[in-house]
Coordinates of C-alpha atoms in Angstrom, one line a residue:
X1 CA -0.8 80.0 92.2
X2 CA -1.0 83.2 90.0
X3 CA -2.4 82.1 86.2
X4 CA 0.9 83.8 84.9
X5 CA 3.2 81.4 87.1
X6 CA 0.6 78.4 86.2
X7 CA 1.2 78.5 82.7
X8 CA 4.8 79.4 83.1
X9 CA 4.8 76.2 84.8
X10 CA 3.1 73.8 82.6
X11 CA 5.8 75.1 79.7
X12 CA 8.3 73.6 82.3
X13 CA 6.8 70.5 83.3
X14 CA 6.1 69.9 78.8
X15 CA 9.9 70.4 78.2
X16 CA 11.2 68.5 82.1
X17 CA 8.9 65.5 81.5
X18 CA 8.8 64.3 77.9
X19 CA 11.9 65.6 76.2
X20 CA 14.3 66.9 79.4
X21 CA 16.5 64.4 79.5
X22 CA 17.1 63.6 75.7
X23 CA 17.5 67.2 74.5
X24 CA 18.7 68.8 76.8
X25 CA 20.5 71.6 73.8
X26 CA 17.1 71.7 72.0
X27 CA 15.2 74.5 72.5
X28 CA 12.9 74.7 75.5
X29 CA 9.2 75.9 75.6
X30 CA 10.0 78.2 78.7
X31 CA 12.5 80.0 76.3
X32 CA 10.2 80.5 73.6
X33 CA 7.9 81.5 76.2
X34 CA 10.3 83.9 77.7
X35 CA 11.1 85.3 74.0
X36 CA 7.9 85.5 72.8
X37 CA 6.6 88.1 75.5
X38 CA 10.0 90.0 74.6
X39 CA 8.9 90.4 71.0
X40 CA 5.4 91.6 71.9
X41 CA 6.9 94.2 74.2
X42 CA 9.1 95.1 71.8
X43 CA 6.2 95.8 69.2
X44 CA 3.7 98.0 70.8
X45 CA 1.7 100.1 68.9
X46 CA 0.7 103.5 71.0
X47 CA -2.8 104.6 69.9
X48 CA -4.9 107.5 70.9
X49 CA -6.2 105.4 74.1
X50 CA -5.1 102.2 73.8
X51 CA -1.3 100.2 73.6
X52 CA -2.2 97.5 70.6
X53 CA 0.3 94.4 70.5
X54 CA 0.9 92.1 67.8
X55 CA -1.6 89.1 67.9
X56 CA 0.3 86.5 65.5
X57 CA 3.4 84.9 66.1
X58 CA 5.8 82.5 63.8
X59 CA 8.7 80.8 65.2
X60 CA 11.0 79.4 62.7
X61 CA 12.7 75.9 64.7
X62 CA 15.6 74.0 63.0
X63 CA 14.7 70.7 62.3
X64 CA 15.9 68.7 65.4
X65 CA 14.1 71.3 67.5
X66 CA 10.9 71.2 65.1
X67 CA 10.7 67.3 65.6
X68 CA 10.9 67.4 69.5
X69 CA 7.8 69.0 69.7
X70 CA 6.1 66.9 66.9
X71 CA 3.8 64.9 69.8
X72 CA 2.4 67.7 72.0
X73 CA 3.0 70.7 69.0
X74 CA -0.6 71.6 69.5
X75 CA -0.5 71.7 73.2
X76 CA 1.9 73.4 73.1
X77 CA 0.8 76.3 70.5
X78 CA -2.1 76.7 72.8
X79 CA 0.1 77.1 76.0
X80 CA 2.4 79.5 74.2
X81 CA -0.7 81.6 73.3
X82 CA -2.6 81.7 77.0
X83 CA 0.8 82.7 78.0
X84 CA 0.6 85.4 75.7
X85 CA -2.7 86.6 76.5
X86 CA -1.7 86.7 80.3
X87 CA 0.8 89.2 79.7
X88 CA -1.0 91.4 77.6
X89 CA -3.8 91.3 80.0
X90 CA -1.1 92.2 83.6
X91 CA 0.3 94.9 81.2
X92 CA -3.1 96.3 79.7
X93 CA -2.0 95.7 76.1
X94 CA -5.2 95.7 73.5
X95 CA -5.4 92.8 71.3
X96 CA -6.7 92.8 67.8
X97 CA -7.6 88.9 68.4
X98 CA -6.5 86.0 71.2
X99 CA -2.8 85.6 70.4
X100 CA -2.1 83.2 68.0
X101 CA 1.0 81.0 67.8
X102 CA 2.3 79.1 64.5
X103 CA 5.3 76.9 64.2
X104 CA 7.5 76.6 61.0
X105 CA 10.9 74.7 60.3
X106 CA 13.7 76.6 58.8
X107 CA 16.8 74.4 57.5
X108 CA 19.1 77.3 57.9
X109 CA 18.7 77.5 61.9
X110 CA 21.2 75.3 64.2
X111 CA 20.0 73.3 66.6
X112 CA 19.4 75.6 69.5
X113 CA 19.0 79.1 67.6
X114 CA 15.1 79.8 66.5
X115 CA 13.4 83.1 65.3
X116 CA 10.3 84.9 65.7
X117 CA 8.3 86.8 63.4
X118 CA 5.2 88.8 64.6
X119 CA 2.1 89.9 62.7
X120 CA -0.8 92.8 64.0
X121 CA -3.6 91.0 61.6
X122 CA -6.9 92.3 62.1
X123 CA -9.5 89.0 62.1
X124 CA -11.3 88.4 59.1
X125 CA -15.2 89.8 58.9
X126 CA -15.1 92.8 61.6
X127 CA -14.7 96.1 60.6
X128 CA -11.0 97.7 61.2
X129 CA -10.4 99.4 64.7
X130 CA -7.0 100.5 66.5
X131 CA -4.0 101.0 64.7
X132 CA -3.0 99.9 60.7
X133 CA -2.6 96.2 60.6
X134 CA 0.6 94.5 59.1
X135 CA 0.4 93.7 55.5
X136 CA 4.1 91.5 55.9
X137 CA 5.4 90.3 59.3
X138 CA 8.1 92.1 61.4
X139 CA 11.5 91.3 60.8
X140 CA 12.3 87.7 62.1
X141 CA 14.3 88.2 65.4
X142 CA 17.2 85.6 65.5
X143 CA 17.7 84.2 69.6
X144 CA 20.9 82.1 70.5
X145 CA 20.7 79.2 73.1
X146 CA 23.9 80.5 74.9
X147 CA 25.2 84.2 73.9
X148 CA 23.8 87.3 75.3
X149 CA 22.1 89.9 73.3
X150 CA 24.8 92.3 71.9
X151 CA 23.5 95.8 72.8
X152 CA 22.3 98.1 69.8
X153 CA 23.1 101.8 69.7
X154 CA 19.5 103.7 69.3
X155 CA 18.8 105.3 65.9
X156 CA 16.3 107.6 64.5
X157 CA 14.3 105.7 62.1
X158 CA 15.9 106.4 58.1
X159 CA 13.4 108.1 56.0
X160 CA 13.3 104.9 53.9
X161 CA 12.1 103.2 57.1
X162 CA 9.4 106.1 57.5
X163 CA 8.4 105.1 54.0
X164 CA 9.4 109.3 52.9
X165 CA 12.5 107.8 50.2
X166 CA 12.3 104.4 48.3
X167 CA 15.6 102.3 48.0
X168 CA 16.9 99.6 45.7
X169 CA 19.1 96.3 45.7
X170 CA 21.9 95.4 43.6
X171 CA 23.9 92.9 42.9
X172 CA 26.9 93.6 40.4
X173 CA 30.4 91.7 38.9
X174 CA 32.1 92.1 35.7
X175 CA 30.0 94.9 34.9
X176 CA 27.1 93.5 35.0
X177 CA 24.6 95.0 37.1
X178 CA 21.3 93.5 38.4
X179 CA 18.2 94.8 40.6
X180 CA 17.0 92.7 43.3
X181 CA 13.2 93.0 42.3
X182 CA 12.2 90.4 44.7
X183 CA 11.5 89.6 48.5
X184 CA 13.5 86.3 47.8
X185 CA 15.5 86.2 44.7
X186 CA 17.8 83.5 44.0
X187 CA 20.7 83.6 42.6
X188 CA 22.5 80.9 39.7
X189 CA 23.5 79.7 36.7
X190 CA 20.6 78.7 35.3
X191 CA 18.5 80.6 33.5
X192 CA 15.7 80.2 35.8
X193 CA 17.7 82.0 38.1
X194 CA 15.8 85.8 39.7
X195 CA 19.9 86.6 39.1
X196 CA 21.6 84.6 36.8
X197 CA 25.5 84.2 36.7
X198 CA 26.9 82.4 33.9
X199 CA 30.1 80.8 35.9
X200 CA 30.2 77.2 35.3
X201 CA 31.3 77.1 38.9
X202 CA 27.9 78.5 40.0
X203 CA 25.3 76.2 41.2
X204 CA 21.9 76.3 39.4
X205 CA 20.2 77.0 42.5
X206 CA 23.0 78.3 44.7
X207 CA 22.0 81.2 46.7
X208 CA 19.0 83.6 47.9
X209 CA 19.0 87.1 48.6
X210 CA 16.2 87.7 51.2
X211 CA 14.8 90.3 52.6
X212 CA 13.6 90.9 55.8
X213 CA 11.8 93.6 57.1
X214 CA 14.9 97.0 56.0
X215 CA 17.8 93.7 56.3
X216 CA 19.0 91.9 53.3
X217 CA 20.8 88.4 54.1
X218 CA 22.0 86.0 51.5
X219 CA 21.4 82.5 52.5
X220 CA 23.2 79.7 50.5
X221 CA 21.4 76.7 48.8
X222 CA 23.6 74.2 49.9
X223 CA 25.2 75.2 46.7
X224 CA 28.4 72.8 45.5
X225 CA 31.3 75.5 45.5
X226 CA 29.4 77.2 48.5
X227 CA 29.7 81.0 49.4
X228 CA 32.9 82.7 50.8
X229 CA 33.7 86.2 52.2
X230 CA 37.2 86.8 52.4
X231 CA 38.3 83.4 51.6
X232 CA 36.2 81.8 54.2
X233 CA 33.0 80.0 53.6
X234 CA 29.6 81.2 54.9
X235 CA 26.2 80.1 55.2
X236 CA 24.2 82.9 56.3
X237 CA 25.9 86.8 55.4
X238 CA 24.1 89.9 56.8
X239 CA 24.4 92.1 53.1
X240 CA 25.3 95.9 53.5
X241 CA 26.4 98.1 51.5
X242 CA 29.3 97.5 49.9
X243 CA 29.4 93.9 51.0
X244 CA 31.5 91.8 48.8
X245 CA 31.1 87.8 48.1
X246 CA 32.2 85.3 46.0
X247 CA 30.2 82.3 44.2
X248 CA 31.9 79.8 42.2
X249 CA 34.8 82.1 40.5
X250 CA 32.7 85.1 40.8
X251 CA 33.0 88.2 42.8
X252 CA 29.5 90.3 43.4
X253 CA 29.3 93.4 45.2
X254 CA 25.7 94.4 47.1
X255 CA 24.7 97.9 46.6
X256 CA 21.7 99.6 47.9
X257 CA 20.3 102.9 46.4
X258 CA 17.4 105.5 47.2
X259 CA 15.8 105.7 44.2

């Protein structure tokens, strides 16, 4: 049997023979797997001579699908990276280091739905070689257990993505108006708050602005008065600009600006 289809296999027999018939919506190892190879295609870096590959991986699980894999997690890591470091070696990617795989839980994620965030990190004590290594991970890829992937239309990369303009956050209401100075910034009424909103209908704590990779989304905090778009209740809201959203009686409006 091929040393691809061998490992490819034991991911099937971890997932058939401890967990298959308890979980069977949880997310499979094959699937992360499967995904995982996808994201190191999709993140090659063309050198002079060589095609380098990202050599760190982070999958963010929900919870349930976190705790599955609580028995055989290190097995499993390792499995996840030889399958990695097959198909960089049938494809003739270069490799900074062995792949490595992490896991990490992430309370916003449904059961089923898990990301991956990948990392080009050169290994500590060797001199640098191939292509500039990533100072903060790609942005996290979001996969679905049942919906296909909606196609993209291609785009030339902005200049603020080519690193040429700088841009800006903002969140404003009332006319107030307040810069988004942080990778995470929450949002609330106290005055601990990155952004704080004095509505006595706020939460303390009651959402986050994040930021990942050129993508802003605002994450509630399980917050008690939630966060609604339109009159319906969200948990999760992809920020443009322009994007409107109300917290506790209060209306904010996300900007972005080249500065």
């Amino acid at each position: 049997m091929p040393v691809f289809r061998s490992i490819e296999s034991k991911l099937e027999s971890l997932f058939e023979g401890v967990f298959g018939r308890a979980f069977r919506t949880n997310v499979q190892p094959v699937e992360l797997a499967r995904k995982l190879v996808k994201e190191m295609d999709d993140h090659r870096n063309v050198s002079v001579s060589r095609v380098y590959v990202p050599n760190e991986y982070t999958i963010y699980l929900s919870p349930g699908d976190r705790e599955q894999f609580s028995s055989y997690e290190t097995q499993l890591r390792d499995e996840l990276g030889d399958y990695l470091a097959e198909h960089a070696r049938r494809e003739s990617y270069a490799l900074l280091s062995p792949p490595r795989v992490e896991l990490q839980t992430d309370d916003d994620l449904d059961l089923g739905v898990f990301g991956i965030a990948t990392r080009m990190v050169q290994p500590s004590g060797k001199e640098a070689e191939g292509p500039p290594t990533d100072a903060q991970p790609n942005a996290t890829m979001i996969y679905k257990p049942t919906a296909p992937p909606v196609p993209q239309p291609t785009e030339a990369a902005s200049p603020v993505e080519l690193g040429v303009q700088q841009e800006a956050a903002f969140l404003s209401w009332d006319g107030e108006r307040h810069e988004v100075a942080k990778r995470r910034a929450v949002i609330g009424r106290s005055k601990d708050a990155d952004v704080q909103v004095p509505d006595p209908n706020v939460s303390r704590r009651h959402a986050e602005v994040r930021q990942e990779g050129a993508t802003y989304w605002l994450v509630d905090l399980d917050s008690t008065n939630g966060v609604e778009v339109r009159g319906k209740r969200v948990k999760r809201l992809k920020l443009e600009d322009g994007t409107r959203f109300t917290i506790g009686s209060t209306e904010i409006v996300f900007s972005r600006e080249l500065q």
